[in-house]
């Protein structure tokens, strides 16, 4: 990794509606410069690159999770813009195909070069964790099992210049076995045994995810909705390192 901004394997999802809520949340951390935070569509669609710049000014590394999915030319041009922002990770849908994934990487490289910043890591979303095996079969008309499909899409991502994939912990052992350790596996749906799962169906603890090959985990509500987010973060960090 050539990034100037070091990343942390425990990423906090900043799933807040307003920048004031983000500011109030981050202000509780004594040293936000050591945090890696995920900005999604909710904040980016409201504030655009300004919210990225604002959070970068606190020293945080940024995972910009916009999950792009369009024709290659459009994705390349969009990622040229995002590549200029100096973020550390961006996401695209692997279902966009090899031409789109390669175009995404070209766009990122061009944008980063233009802005003289490090190239963000390109992560591919395989099947969303909200898609059930029945939906895969009856709505996407896919004849593979969920694990076979996720492995196939991760291989496509690897062959098409992505740096890693977003994956549920459940598919991780099969994925790492098929795709190999020289790839990034970023895992959401993480909970300590004592936490509520919420709407996540496929949860795992930080230790389980790391042992299965996760290179990073994304934690949202257990930290961003906590009354004591700093100690919740510390608990997750301890569990990741256990
Ligand atoms: O609150 P929770 O820990 O469930 O949040 C998980 C975060 O990871 C959310 O921001 C969600 O959008 C994101 N995510 C996910 N599943 C994916 C991709 C991203 O839960 N497949």
PDB file of C-alpha atoms and ligand atoms in Angstrom:
ATOM      1  CA  UNK A   1       0.000   0.000   0.000  1.00  0.00           C
ATOM      2  CA  UNK A   2       1.442   3.348  -0.978  1.00  0.00           C
ATOM      3  CA  UNK A   3      -1.256   5.405   0.727  1.00  0.00           C
ATOM      4  CA  UNK A   4      -0.037   8.420   2.592  1.00  0.00           C
ATOM      5  CA  UNK A   5      -2.953   7.981   5.000  1.00  0.00           C
ATOM      6  CA  UNK A   6      -2.628   4.791   7.079  1.00  0.00           C
ATOM      7  CA  UNK A   7      -5.818   2.776   7.398  1.00  0.00           C
ATOM      8  CA  UNK A   8      -7.134   0.833  10.367  1.00  0.00           C
ATOM      9  CA  UNK A   9      -8.683  -2.636   9.898  1.00  0.00           C
ATOM     10  CA  UNK A  10     -11.644  -1.675  12.099  1.00  0.00           C
ATOM     11  CA  UNK A  11     -13.739   0.702  10.015  1.00  0.00           C
ATOM     12  CA  UNK A  12     -16.647   2.663  11.489  1.00  0.00           C
ATOM     13  CA  UNK A  13     -19.682   3.201   9.243  1.00  0.00           C
ATOM     14  CA  UNK A  14     -20.709   6.849   9.553  1.00  0.00           C
ATOM     15  CA  UNK A  15     -24.378   6.126   8.906  1.00  0.00           C
ATOM     16  CA  UNK A  16     -25.687   9.540   9.973  1.00  0.00           C
ATOM     17  CA  UNK A  17     -28.115  11.905   8.240  1.00  0.00           C
ATOM     18  CA  UNK A  18     -26.335  15.168   8.894  1.00  0.00           C
ATOM     19  CA  UNK A  19     -22.807  16.472   9.139  1.00  0.00           C
ATOM     20  CA  UNK A  20     -23.646  17.870  12.567  1.00  0.00           C
ATOM     21  CA  UNK A  21     -24.342  14.336  13.764  1.00  0.00           C
ATOM     22  CA  UNK A  22     -21.032  13.194  12.255  1.00  0.00           C
ATOM     23  CA  UNK A  23     -19.165  16.041  13.943  1.00  0.00           C
ATOM     24  CA  UNK A  24     -20.757  15.277  17.319  1.00  0.00           C
ATOM     25  CA  UNK A  25     -19.831  11.615  16.924  1.00  0.00           C
ATOM     26  CA  UNK A  26     -16.219  12.164  15.874  1.00  0.00           C
ATOM     27  CA  UNK A  27     -15.663  14.856  18.506  1.00  0.00           C
ATOM     28  CA  UNK A  28     -15.962  12.168  21.186  1.00  0.00           C
ATOM     29  CA  UNK A  29     -12.832  10.402  19.939  1.00  0.00           C
ATOM     30  CA  UNK A  30      -9.639  11.819  21.450  1.00  0.00           C
ATOM     31  CA  UNK A  31      -7.584  10.852  18.397  1.00  0.00           C
ATOM     32  CA  UNK A  32      -9.730  10.642  15.234  1.00  0.00           C
ATOM     33  CA  UNK A  33      -6.564  10.628  13.107  1.00  0.00           C
ATOM     34  CA  UNK A  34      -6.298   6.905  13.854  1.00  0.00           C
ATOM     35  CA  UNK A  35      -9.819   6.129  12.640  1.00  0.00           C
ATOM     36  CA  UNK A  36     -10.881   4.722   9.280  1.00  0.00           C
ATOM     37  CA  UNK A  37     -14.499   5.714   8.604  1.00  0.00           C
ATOM     38  CA  UNK A  38     -16.973   4.694   5.938  1.00  0.00           C
ATOM     39  CA  UNK A  39     -18.983   7.386   4.174  1.00  0.00           C
ATOM     40  CA  UNK A  40     -21.967   6.057   2.253  1.00  0.00           C
ATOM     41  CA  UNK A  41     -24.596   7.420  -0.090  1.00  0.00           C
ATOM     42  CA  UNK A  42     -26.639   8.934   2.738  1.00  0.00           C
ATOM     43  CA  UNK A  43     -24.009  11.551   3.542  1.00  0.00           C
ATOM     44  CA  UNK A  44     -22.389  11.843   0.111  1.00  0.00           C
ATOM     45  CA  UNK A  45     -25.698  12.416  -1.691  1.00  0.00           C
ATOM     46  CA  UNK A  46     -26.434  15.285   0.658  1.00  0.00           C
ATOM     47  CA  UNK A  47     -23.056  16.988   0.981  1.00  0.00           C
ATOM     48  CA  UNK A  48     -20.900  15.654  -1.868  1.00  0.00           C
ATOM     49  CA  UNK A  49     -17.081  15.860  -1.704  1.00  0.00           C
ATOM     50  CA  UNK A  50     -17.323  18.577   0.983  1.00  0.00           C
ATOM     51  CA  UNK A  51     -18.168  15.976   3.628  1.00  0.00           C
ATOM     52  CA  UNK A  52     -15.138  13.924   2.576  1.00  0.00           C
ATOM     53  CA  UNK A  53     -12.863  16.944   2.895  1.00  0.00           C
ATOM     54  CA  UNK A  54     -14.346  17.856   6.257  1.00  0.00           C
ATOM     55  CA  UNK A  55     -13.736  14.407   7.730  1.00  0.00           C
ATOM     56  CA  UNK A  56     -10.286  14.175   6.142  1.00  0.00           C
ATOM     57  CA  UNK A  57      -9.419  17.432   7.898  1.00  0.00           C
ATOM     58  CA  UNK A  58      -9.772  15.510  11.177  1.00  0.00           C
ATOM     59  CA  UNK A  59      -7.146  13.074   9.923  1.00  0.00           C
ATOM     60  CA  UNK A  60      -9.469  10.112   9.338  1.00  0.00           C
ATOM     61  CA  UNK A  61      -8.812   7.640   6.534  1.00  0.00           C
ATOM     62  CA  UNK A  62     -11.898   7.309   4.315  1.00  0.00           C
ATOM     63  CA  UNK A  63     -13.743   4.381   2.809  1.00  0.00           C
ATOM     64  CA  UNK A  64     -16.120   6.000   0.285  1.00  0.00           C
ATOM     65  CA  UNK A  65     -18.834   3.405  -0.233  1.00  0.00           C
ATOM     66  CA  UNK A  66     -20.900   4.537  -3.235  1.00  0.00           C
ATOM     67  CA  UNK A  67     -21.200   1.126  -4.968  1.00  0.00           C
ATOM     68  CA  UNK A  68     -21.048   2.345  -8.558  1.00  0.00           C
ATOM     69  CA  UNK A  69     -22.725   0.268 -11.285  1.00  0.00           C
ATOM     70  CA  UNK A  70     -23.086   1.675 -14.816  1.00  0.00           C
ATOM     71  CA  UNK A  71     -21.583   1.341 -18.283  1.00  0.00           C
ATOM     72  CA  UNK A  72     -17.753   1.340 -18.335  1.00  0.00           C
ATOM     73  CA  UNK A  73     -17.369   4.847 -19.759  1.00  0.00           C
ATOM     74  CA  UNK A  74     -19.644   6.394 -17.140  1.00  0.00           C
ATOM     75  CA  UNK A  75     -17.971   4.525 -14.292  1.00  0.00           C
ATOM     76  CA  UNK A  76     -14.505   5.468 -15.522  1.00  0.00           C
ATOM     77  CA  UNK A  77     -15.426   9.141 -15.615  1.00  0.00           C
ATOM     78  CA  UNK A  78     -17.137   9.027 -12.220  1.00  0.00           C
ATOM     79  CA  UNK A  79     -14.174   7.272 -10.630  1.00  0.00           C
ATOM     80  CA  UNK A  80     -11.786   9.792 -12.128  1.00  0.00           C
ATOM     81  CA  UNK A  81     -13.646  12.332 -10.005  1.00  0.00           C
ATOM     82  CA  UNK A  82     -13.564  10.142  -6.890  1.00  0.00           C
ATOM     83  CA  UNK A  83      -9.899   9.262  -7.473  1.00  0.00           C
ATOM     84  CA  UNK A  84      -9.063  12.928  -6.947  1.00  0.00           C
ATOM     85  CA  UNK A  85     -10.466  13.004  -3.420  1.00  0.00           C
ATOM     86  CA  UNK A  86      -7.569  11.307  -1.653  1.00  0.00           C
ATOM     87  CA  UNK A  87      -9.776   8.620  -0.097  1.00  0.00           C
ATOM     88  CA  UNK A  88      -8.382   5.185   0.709  1.00  0.00           C
ATOM     89  CA  UNK A  89     -11.168   2.868  -0.551  1.00  0.00           C
ATOM     90  CA  UNK A  90     -14.027   3.038  -3.057  1.00  0.00           C
ATOM     91  CA  UNK A  91     -16.617   0.436  -4.104  1.00  0.00           C
ATOM     92  CA  UNK A  92     -18.189  -0.753  -7.341  1.00  0.00           C
ATOM     93  CA  UNK A  93     -20.547  -3.657  -8.131  1.00  0.00           C
ATOM     94  CA  UNK A  94     -18.744  -6.651  -9.613  1.00  0.00           C
ATOM     95  CA  UNK A  95     -21.955  -7.477 -11.506  1.00  0.00           C
ATOM     96  CA  UNK A  96     -21.000  -4.562 -13.772  1.00  0.00           C
ATOM     97  CA  UNK A  97     -18.552  -6.969 -15.443  1.00  0.00           C
ATOM     98  CA  UNK A  98     -14.851  -7.038 -16.293  1.00  0.00           C
ATOM     99  CA  UNK A  99     -14.922  -4.076 -18.683  1.00  0.00           C
ATOM    100  CA  UNK A 100     -16.599  -1.907 -16.063  1.00  0.00           C
ATOM    101  CA  UNK A 101     -14.211  -3.016 -13.304  1.00  0.00           C
ATOM    102  CA  UNK A 102     -11.140  -2.324 -15.429  1.00  0.00           C
ATOM    103  CA  UNK A 103     -12.586   1.034 -16.443  1.00  0.00           C
ATOM    104  CA  UNK A 104     -13.142   1.802 -12.753  1.00  0.00           C
ATOM    105  CA  UNK A 105      -9.475   1.151 -11.981  1.00  0.00           C
ATOM    106  CA  UNK A 106      -8.373   3.278 -14.965  1.00  0.00           C
ATOM    107  CA  UNK A 107     -10.558   6.114 -13.755  1.00  0.00           C
ATOM    108  CA  UNK A 108      -9.187   5.932 -10.225  1.00  0.00           C
ATOM    109  CA  UNK A 109      -5.582   5.953 -11.447  1.00  0.00           C
ATOM    110  CA  UNK A 110      -6.269   8.936 -13.732  1.00  0.00           C
ATOM    111  CA  UNK A 111      -8.016  10.903 -10.993  1.00  0.00           C
ATOM    112  CA  UNK A 112      -5.364  10.175  -8.383  1.00  0.00           C
ATOM    113  CA  UNK A 113      -2.611  11.154 -10.825  1.00  0.00           C
ATOM    114  CA  UNK A 114      -4.376  14.404 -11.655  1.00  0.00           C
ATOM    115  CA  UNK A 115      -4.663  15.303  -7.965  1.00  0.00           C
ATOM    116  CA  UNK A 116      -1.223  13.922  -6.971  1.00  0.00           C
ATOM    117  CA  UNK A 117      -2.725  11.616  -4.351  1.00  0.00           C
ATOM    118  CA  UNK A 118      -2.427   7.856  -3.736  1.00  0.00           C
ATOM    119  CA  UNK A 119      -4.726   5.632  -5.793  1.00  0.00           C
ATOM    120  CA  UNK A 120      -7.660   4.417  -3.644  1.00  0.00           C
ATOM    121  CA  UNK A 121      -8.115   0.694  -3.265  1.00  0.00           C
ATOM    122  CA  UNK A 122     -10.913  -0.586  -5.481  1.00  0.00           C
ATOM    123  CA  UNK A 123     -13.264  -2.988  -3.710  1.00  0.00           C
ATOM    124  CA  UNK A 124     -15.901  -5.007  -5.548  1.00  0.00           C
ATOM    125  CA  UNK A 125     -19.312  -5.705  -4.036  1.00  0.00           C
ATOM    126  CA  UNK A 126     -20.252  -9.280  -4.935  1.00  0.00           C
ATOM    127  CA  UNK A 127     -23.845 -10.216  -4.067  1.00  0.00           C
ATOM    128  CA  UNK A 128     -25.355  -7.790  -1.568  1.00  0.00           C
ATOM    129  CA  UNK A 129     -25.891  -9.377   1.834  1.00  0.00           C
ATOM    130  CA  UNK A 130     -29.565  -8.415   1.473  1.00  0.00           C
ATOM    131  CA  UNK A 131     -29.970 -10.864  -1.437  1.00  0.00           C
ATOM    132  CA  UNK A 132     -31.234 -14.288  -0.314  1.00  0.00           C
ATOM    133  CA  UNK A 133     -30.488 -17.573  -2.105  1.00  0.00           C
ATOM    134  CA  UNK A 134     -34.133 -17.533  -3.295  1.00  0.00           C
ATOM    135  CA  UNK A 135     -33.717 -14.031  -4.733  1.00  0.00           C
ATOM    136  CA  UNK A 136     -30.512 -15.114  -6.463  1.00  0.00           C
ATOM    137  CA  UNK A 137     -32.332 -18.030  -8.070  1.00  0.00           C
ATOM    138  CA  UNK A 138     -35.763 -16.491  -8.833  1.00  0.00           C
ATOM    139  CA  UNK A 139     -34.994 -12.811  -9.445  1.00  0.00           C
ATOM    140  CA  UNK A 140     -31.454 -12.894 -10.812  1.00  0.00           C
ATOM    141  CA  UNK A 141     -32.139 -16.248 -12.501  1.00  0.00           C
ATOM    142  CA  UNK A 142     -28.729 -17.486 -11.356  1.00  0.00           C
ATOM    143  CA  UNK A 143     -28.107 -21.231 -11.481  1.00  0.00           C
ATOM    144  CA  UNK A 144     -25.168 -21.141  -9.024  1.00  0.00           C
ATOM    145  CA  UNK A 145     -25.404 -21.378  -5.251  1.00  0.00           C
ATOM    146  CA  UNK A 146     -24.743 -18.163  -3.334  1.00  0.00           C
ATOM    147  CA  UNK A 147     -21.225 -19.266  -2.408  1.00  0.00           C
ATOM    148  CA  UNK A 148     -20.416 -20.329  -5.992  1.00  0.00           C
ATOM    149  CA  UNK A 149     -21.713 -17.018  -7.298  1.00  0.00           C
ATOM    150  CA  UNK A 150     -19.770 -14.952  -4.738  1.00  0.00           C
ATOM    151  CA  UNK A 151     -16.571 -16.888  -5.473  1.00  0.00           C
ATOM    152  CA  UNK A 152     -17.076 -16.429  -9.233  1.00  0.00           C
ATOM    153  CA  UNK A 153     -17.634 -12.686  -8.829  1.00  0.00           C
ATOM    154  CA  UNK A 154     -14.612 -12.334  -6.545  1.00  0.00           C
ATOM    155  CA  UNK A 155     -12.427 -14.113  -9.103  1.00  0.00           C
ATOM    156  CA  UNK A 156     -13.770 -11.778 -11.772  1.00  0.00           C
ATOM    157  CA  UNK A 157     -12.907  -8.835  -9.518  1.00  0.00           C
ATOM    158  CA  UNK A 158      -9.382 -10.136  -8.999  1.00  0.00           C
ATOM    159  CA  UNK A 159      -8.844 -10.676 -12.727  1.00  0.00           C
ATOM    160  CA  UNK A 160     -10.254  -7.219 -13.482  1.00  0.00           C
ATOM    161  CA  UNK A 161      -7.873  -5.060 -11.426  1.00  0.00           C
ATOM    162  CA  UNK A 162      -9.840  -4.803  -8.179  1.00  0.00           C
ATOM    163  CA  UNK A 163      -7.842  -4.826  -4.940  1.00  0.00           C
ATOM    164  CA  UNK A 164     -10.417  -6.742  -2.952  1.00  0.00           C
ATOM    165  CA  UNK A 165     -14.073  -7.475  -2.306  1.00  0.00           C
ATOM    166  CA  UNK A 166     -16.753  -6.756   0.251  1.00  0.00           C
ATOM    167  CA  UNK A 167     -17.979 -10.066   1.584  1.00  0.00           C
ATOM    168  CA  UNK A 168     -20.022 -11.581   4.379  1.00  0.00           C
ATOM    169  CA  UNK A 169     -18.037 -13.597   6.906  1.00  0.00           C
ATOM    170  CA  UNK A 170     -20.005 -16.702   5.988  1.00  0.00           C
ATOM    171  CA  UNK A 171     -18.584 -16.951   2.486  1.00  0.00           C
ATOM    172  CA  UNK A 172     -15.119 -15.909   3.584  1.00  0.00           C
ATOM    173  CA  UNK A 173     -13.494 -19.332   4.100  1.00  0.00           C
ATOM    174  CA  UNK A 174     -14.595 -20.516   0.637  1.00  0.00           C
ATOM    175  CA  UNK A 175     -13.557 -17.203  -0.888  1.00  0.00           C
ATOM    176  CA  UNK A 176     -10.083 -17.118   0.618  1.00  0.00           C
ATOM    177  CA  UNK A 177      -9.540 -20.761  -0.392  1.00  0.00           C
ATOM    178  CA  UNK A 178     -10.584 -20.035  -3.992  1.00  0.00           C
ATOM    179  CA  UNK A 179      -9.152 -16.553  -4.538  1.00  0.00           C
ATOM    180  CA  UNK A 180      -6.132 -16.628  -2.240  1.00  0.00           C
ATOM    181  CA  UNK A 181      -4.725 -14.454   0.526  1.00  0.00           C
ATOM    182  CA  UNK A 182      -3.240 -11.817  -1.820  1.00  0.00           C
ATOM    183  CA  UNK A 183      -6.530  -9.939  -1.964  1.00  0.00           C
ATOM    184  CA  UNK A 184      -8.464  -7.718   0.433  1.00  0.00           C
ATOM    185  CA  UNK A 185     -11.565  -9.060   2.161  1.00  0.00           C
ATOM    186  CA  UNK A 186     -13.619  -6.352   3.843  1.00  0.00           C
ATOM    187  CA  UNK A 187     -16.418  -7.727   5.991  1.00  0.00           C
ATOM    188  CA  UNK A 188     -19.543  -5.897   7.272  1.00  0.00           C
ATOM    189  CA  UNK A 189     -22.246  -7.497   9.428  1.00  0.00           C
ATOM    190  CA  UNK A 190     -19.963  -7.671  12.464  1.00  0.00           C
ATOM    191  CA  UNK A 191     -21.308  -8.042  15.984  1.00  0.00           C
ATOM    192  CA  UNK A 192     -19.959  -8.953  19.391  1.00  0.00           C
ATOM    193  CA  UNK A 193     -21.922 -11.809  20.947  1.00  0.00           C
ATOM    194  CA  UNK A 194     -23.589  -9.312  23.309  1.00  0.00           C
ATOM    195  CA  UNK A 195     -24.875  -6.968  20.523  1.00  0.00           C
ATOM    196  CA  UNK A 196     -28.231  -6.908  18.729  1.00  0.00           C
ATOM    197  CA  UNK A 197     -27.923  -8.087  15.107  1.00  0.00           C
ATOM    198  CA  UNK A 198     -30.550  -5.572  13.850  1.00  0.00           C
ATOM    199  CA  UNK A 199     -31.483  -6.277  10.231  1.00  0.00           C
ATOM    200  CA  UNK A 200     -28.209  -8.111   9.500  1.00  0.00           C
ATOM    201  CA  UNK A 201     -28.854 -11.785   8.888  1.00  0.00           C
ATOM    202  CA  UNK A 202     -25.330 -13.011   8.437  1.00  0.00           C
ATOM    203  CA  UNK A 203     -23.322 -11.726  11.372  1.00  0.00           C
ATOM    204  CA  UNK A 204     -19.948 -12.763  12.752  1.00  0.00           C
ATOM    205  CA  UNK A 205     -17.734 -11.591  15.596  1.00  0.00           C
ATOM    206  CA  UNK A 206     -14.519  -9.669  14.840  1.00  0.00           C
ATOM    207  CA  UNK A 207     -12.414 -12.689  15.913  1.00  0.00           C
ATOM    208  CA  UNK A 208     -14.344 -15.092  13.675  1.00  0.00           C
ATOM    209  CA  UNK A 209     -14.037 -12.742  10.705  1.00  0.00           C
ATOM    210  CA  UNK A 210     -10.304 -12.235  11.217  1.00  0.00           C
ATOM    211  CA  UNK A 211      -9.636 -15.934  11.676  1.00  0.00           C
ATOM    212  CA  UNK A 212     -11.595 -16.641   8.479  1.00  0.00           C
ATOM    213  CA  UNK A 213      -9.330 -14.258   6.535  1.00  0.00           C
ATOM    214  CA  UNK A 214     -10.917 -10.792   6.808  1.00  0.00           C
ATOM    215  CA  UNK A 215      -8.385  -8.040   6.172  1.00  0.00           C
ATOM    216  CA  UNK A 216     -10.766  -5.399   7.561  1.00  0.00           C
ATOM    217  CA  UNK A 217     -14.221  -5.225   9.155  1.00  0.00           C
ATOM    218  CA  UNK A 218     -16.960  -2.593   8.975  1.00  0.00           C
ATOM    219  CA  UNK A 219     -18.971  -1.876  12.125  1.00  0.00           C
ATOM    220  CA  UNK A 220     -21.957   0.478  12.083  1.00  0.00           C
ATOM    221  CA  UNK A 221     -24.709   0.593  14.665  1.00  0.00           C
ATOM    222  CA  UNK A 222     -22.896  -1.089  17.566  1.00  0.00           C
ATOM    223  CA  UNK A 223     -20.527   1.908  17.529  1.00  0.00           C
ATOM    224  CA  UNK A 224     -22.397   4.747  15.799  1.00  0.00           C
ATOM    225  CA  UNK A 225     -25.582   4.248  17.875  1.00  0.00           C
ATOM    226  CA  UNK A 226     -23.766   3.553  21.117  1.00  0.00           C
ATOM    227  CA  UNK A 227     -24.163   5.939  24.041  1.00  0.00           C
ATOM    228  CA  UNK A 228     -20.435   5.364  24.656  1.00  0.00           C
ATOM    229  CA  UNK A 229     -18.929   5.041  21.159  1.00  0.00           C
ATOM    230  CA  UNK A 230     -15.308   5.352  22.247  1.00  0.00           C
ATOM    231  CA  UNK A 231     -15.533   2.388  24.597  1.00  0.00           C
ATOM    232  CA  UNK A 232     -17.612   0.432  22.040  1.00  0.00           C
ATOM    233  CA  UNK A 233     -14.850   1.062  19.482  1.00  0.00           C
ATOM    234  CA  UNK A 234     -12.224  -0.083  22.014  1.00  0.00           C
ATOM    235  CA  UNK A 235     -14.195  -3.276  22.657  1.00  0.00           C
ATOM    236  CA  UNK A 236     -14.307  -4.069  18.937  1.00  0.00           C
ATOM    237  CA  UNK A 237     -10.625  -3.283  18.582  1.00  0.00           C
ATOM    238  CA  UNK A 238      -9.790  -5.647  21.447  1.00  0.00           C
ATOM    239  CA  UNK A 239     -11.970  -8.349  19.887  1.00  0.00           C
ATOM    240  CA  UNK A 240     -10.302  -7.887  16.485  1.00  0.00           C
ATOM    241  CA  UNK A 241      -6.862  -8.230  18.083  1.00  0.00           C
ATOM    242  CA  UNK A 242      -7.849 -11.207  20.280  1.00  0.00           C
TER     243      UNK A 242
HETATM  244  O1  LIG B   1     -24.950  -1.072  11.424  1.00  0.00           O
HETATM  245  P1  LIG B   1     -24.190  -2.172  10.721  1.00  0.00           P
HETATM  246  O2  LIG B   1     -22.952  -2.633  11.465  1.00  0.00           O
HETATM  247  O3  LIG B   1     -25.081  -3.309  10.315  1.00  0.00           O
HETATM  248  O4  LIG B   1     -23.660  -1.449   9.383  1.00  0.00           O
HETATM  249  C1  LIG B   1     -22.921  -2.109   8.412  1.00  0.00           C
HETATM  250  C2  LIG B   1     -22.487  -1.130   7.356  1.00  0.00           C
HETATM  251  O5  LIG B   1     -21.920  -1.883   6.290  1.00  0.00           O
HETATM  252  C3  LIG B   1     -23.612  -0.311   6.765  1.00  0.00           C
HETATM  253  O6  LIG B   1     -23.059   0.970   6.419  1.00  0.00           O
HETATM  254  C4  LIG B   1     -24.000  -1.065   5.524  1.00  0.00           C
HETATM  255  O7  LIG B   1     -24.505  -0.233   4.521  1.00  0.00           O
HETATM  256  C5  LIG B   1     -22.659  -1.648   5.094  1.00  0.00           C
HETATM  257  N1  LIG B   1     -22.728  -2.837   4.262  1.00  0.00           N
HETATM  258  C6  LIG B   1     -23.367  -4.005   4.634  1.00  0.00           C
HETATM  259  N2  LIG B   1     -23.398  -5.075   3.773  1.00  0.00           N
HETATM  260  C7  LIG B   1     -22.797  -5.015   2.589  1.00  0.00           C
HETATM  261  C8  LIG B   1     -22.139  -3.845   2.212  1.00  0.00           C
HETATM  262  C9  LIG B   1     -22.113  -2.777   3.075  1.00  0.00           C
HETATM  263  O8  LIG B   1     -23.915  -4.082   5.732  1.00  0.00           O
HETATM  264  N3  LIG B   1     -22.817  -6.056   1.788  1.00  0.00           N
END
